Amino acid sequence: MRHRRQDVVDRALLVLDGYGLADLTVRRLARELGVQPSALYHHVRSKQELLALVAEELLRRGPRRPRTGGWHDRLRTVCADLRDALLAYRDGAEVVAAAQAFGLGATGPVAELEEVLRAAGAPEELARVGAATCVHYVLGHVGEEQLHLQAGSAGAIDADPRQTSTFALGVDLVVDGIATRLPDPVAAPAGVSPA
């Protein structure tokens, strides 16, 4: 059976979710698809390209709430959507962080946050650094959440899944910090992030 590139990416997400990033290899993926590893190189040239495709698909499948309200509300919504997309797959934060760190893509949330901040009047550097700070916060927070869940389920720690999250408060702190640096500071009312 011939597979399309989308079939490969879909199966890669299943492997990621079932076994984690460490087991997402071209060899394992080929075995899951019932083909030789060399057959996959028609669709993906390397593990890095596979990682990029998986990261982009993971983000594409994430929620997309309406971007309404002021800049601060839109920023919170983008962060919440990114968090939900990452939490939907095992090691989601690690996959997207790796794709971004290696320059392989997964930059949609950064670009959207930059656009929100530019529209709020942020100069270019503040828009760029503010967007990156938001994404780094989300990746770090979700990475820690996922690590806690995995360590608990593996018995490495004696802890139940956390019932509450400080995510929304952390996003609010970042938003408040950005607001103080805008050329014409506009109060960014603290609110509950949609998460």
XYZ file of C-alpha atoms in Angstrom:
195
model
C 0.000 0.000 0.000
C 1.343 3.397 -0.974
C 1.279 6.003 1.720
C 0.875 9.713 1.280
C 2.931 12.200 3.271
C -0.133 12.964 5.396
C -0.435 9.244 6.248
C 3.155 9.335 7.476
C 2.544 12.438 9.596
C -0.706 11.031 11.010
C 1.016 7.800 12.036
C 3.968 9.747 13.437
C 1.576 11.611 15.747
C 0.150 8.285 16.928
C 3.657 6.992 17.627
C 4.525 10.199 19.456
C 1.409 10.036 21.584
C 1.802 6.337 22.325
C 5.532 6.083 22.934
C 6.999 9.589 23.213
C 9.543 11.602 21.288
C 12.465 9.274 22.047
C 10.727 6.459 20.130
C 9.638 8.603 17.194
C 12.216 7.342 14.721
C 12.037 6.736 10.989
C 12.701 3.041 11.639
C 9.846 2.728 14.137
C 7.523 4.730 11.931
C 8.317 2.491 8.953
C 7.571 -0.577 11.060
C 4.243 0.958 12.138
C 3.348 1.624 8.499
C 4.508 -1.819 7.354
C 7.189 -0.526 4.987
C 10.964 -0.438 4.831
C 12.600 2.698 6.280
C 13.905 3.586 2.821
C 10.299 3.873 1.594
C 9.685 6.743 4.006
C 12.519 8.816 2.601
C 10.267 9.555 -0.355
C 8.080 11.516 2.090
C 10.593 12.720 4.684
C 14.311 13.107 4.043
C 15.431 13.002 7.671
C 14.364 12.730 11.292
C 14.610 16.545 11.439
C 12.122 16.942 8.607
C 9.829 14.428 10.306
C 10.077 16.429 13.531
C 9.193 19.627 11.670
C 6.169 18.043 10.000
C 4.931 16.581 13.277
C 5.349 19.905 15.089
C 3.445 21.796 12.380
C 0.641 19.215 12.330
C 0.379 19.224 16.114
C -0.069 23.003 16.043
C -2.477 22.852 13.092
C -4.727 20.424 14.961
C -4.830 22.608 18.056
C -7.813 24.738 18.999
C -8.411 28.115 17.444
C -10.609 30.211 19.694
C -11.894 33.545 18.347
C -9.334 36.363 18.696
C -11.525 39.013 20.277
C -11.091 41.805 22.780
C -8.059 43.969 23.346
C -4.489 42.987 22.572
C -4.063 41.471 26.023
C -7.079 39.197 25.531
C -5.859 38.116 22.115
C -2.401 37.396 23.518
C -3.893 35.288 26.327
C -6.032 33.377 23.834
C -3.065 32.557 21.580
C -1.122 31.318 24.612
C -4.066 29.201 25.801
C -4.539 27.693 22.332
C -0.841 26.869 22.135
C -0.969 25.222 25.559
C -3.965 23.107 24.579
C -2.328 22.031 21.321
C 0.841 20.973 23.148
C -1.020 19.112 25.885
C -3.003 17.126 23.310
C 0.051 14.958 22.511
C 2.647 13.306 24.683
C 5.882 15.321 24.572
C 4.081 18.011 22.548
C 6.038 20.820 24.187
C 9.338 19.069 23.564
C 8.509 18.472 19.894
C 7.582 22.095 19.204
C 10.482 23.447 21.276
C 12.931 21.260 19.351
C 11.481 22.272 15.974
C 11.774 25.944 16.904
C 15.263 25.617 18.423
C 16.579 23.815 15.340
C 15.004 26.362 12.996
C 12.677 23.731 11.510
C 9.446 25.707 11.766
C 6.525 25.618 14.181
C 6.736 29.403 14.338
C 3.057 30.168 13.722
C 2.293 31.079 17.346
C 5.348 33.361 17.530
C 4.314 35.165 14.341
C 0.740 35.569 15.567
C 1.873 36.947 18.926
C 4.238 39.378 17.198
C 1.342 40.601 15.080
C -0.842 41.108 18.172
C 1.910 43.082 19.896
C 2.664 45.219 16.832
C -1.038 46.061 16.602
C -0.856 47.157 20.257
C 1.873 49.636 19.313
C 4.905 47.636 20.392
C 8.130 48.558 18.614
C 9.697 45.772 16.584
C 12.123 44.552 19.255
C 9.459 44.475 21.960
C 7.065 42.622 19.643
C 9.760 40.065 18.786
C 11.044 39.532 22.334
C 7.566 39.714 23.885
C 6.231 37.054 21.509
C 9.255 34.826 22.128
C 8.865 35.270 25.897
C 5.216 34.222 25.725
C 6.052 31.119 23.708
C 8.992 30.220 25.958
C 6.712 30.513 28.978
C 4.075 28.252 27.392
C 6.656 25.676 26.272
C 8.314 25.612 29.682
C 5.076 25.406 31.625
C 3.626 22.670 29.440
C 6.924 20.783 29.364
C 6.926 20.711 33.160
C 3.248 19.662 33.234
C 3.914 16.813 30.813
C 7.012 15.685 32.684
C 5.065 15.600 35.961
C 2.293 13.521 34.377
C 4.730 11.070 32.796
C 6.823 10.708 35.941
C 3.682 10.056 37.987
C 2.298 7.490 35.559
C 5.674 5.720 35.401
C 5.904 5.587 39.184
C 9.033 7.739 39.240
C 7.335 10.127 41.651
C 4.592 9.518 44.165
C 2.194 12.192 43.011
C -1.265 12.433 41.570
C -1.963 14.584 38.522
C -2.272 18.216 39.555
C -5.809 19.458 39.943
C -5.021 23.152 39.420
C -2.665 25.063 37.198
C -0.834 28.356 37.555
C -0.723 28.773 33.783
C -3.263 31.602 33.535
C -1.590 33.605 36.302
C 1.797 33.202 34.614
C 0.414 34.458 31.301
C -1.130 37.412 33.125
C 2.258 38.281 34.645
C 3.887 38.247 31.191
C 1.071 40.370 29.729
C 1.358 42.857 32.593
C 5.113 43.114 32.039
C 4.710 43.730 28.320
C 2.054 46.387 28.995
C 4.527 48.437 31.039
C 6.877 48.613 28.055
C 4.437 49.755 25.411
C 5.083 53.296 24.178
C 1.655 54.389 25.387
C 1.044 52.012 28.274
C -2.479 50.746 28.193
C -3.678 48.931 31.242
C -3.871 45.237 30.547
C -6.631 44.210 32.863
C -5.783 41.037 34.694
C -8.150 38.341 33.735
C -8.465 34.651 33.516
C -6.842 33.181 30.459
C -9.114 30.967 28.414
C -7.695 27.664 29.641
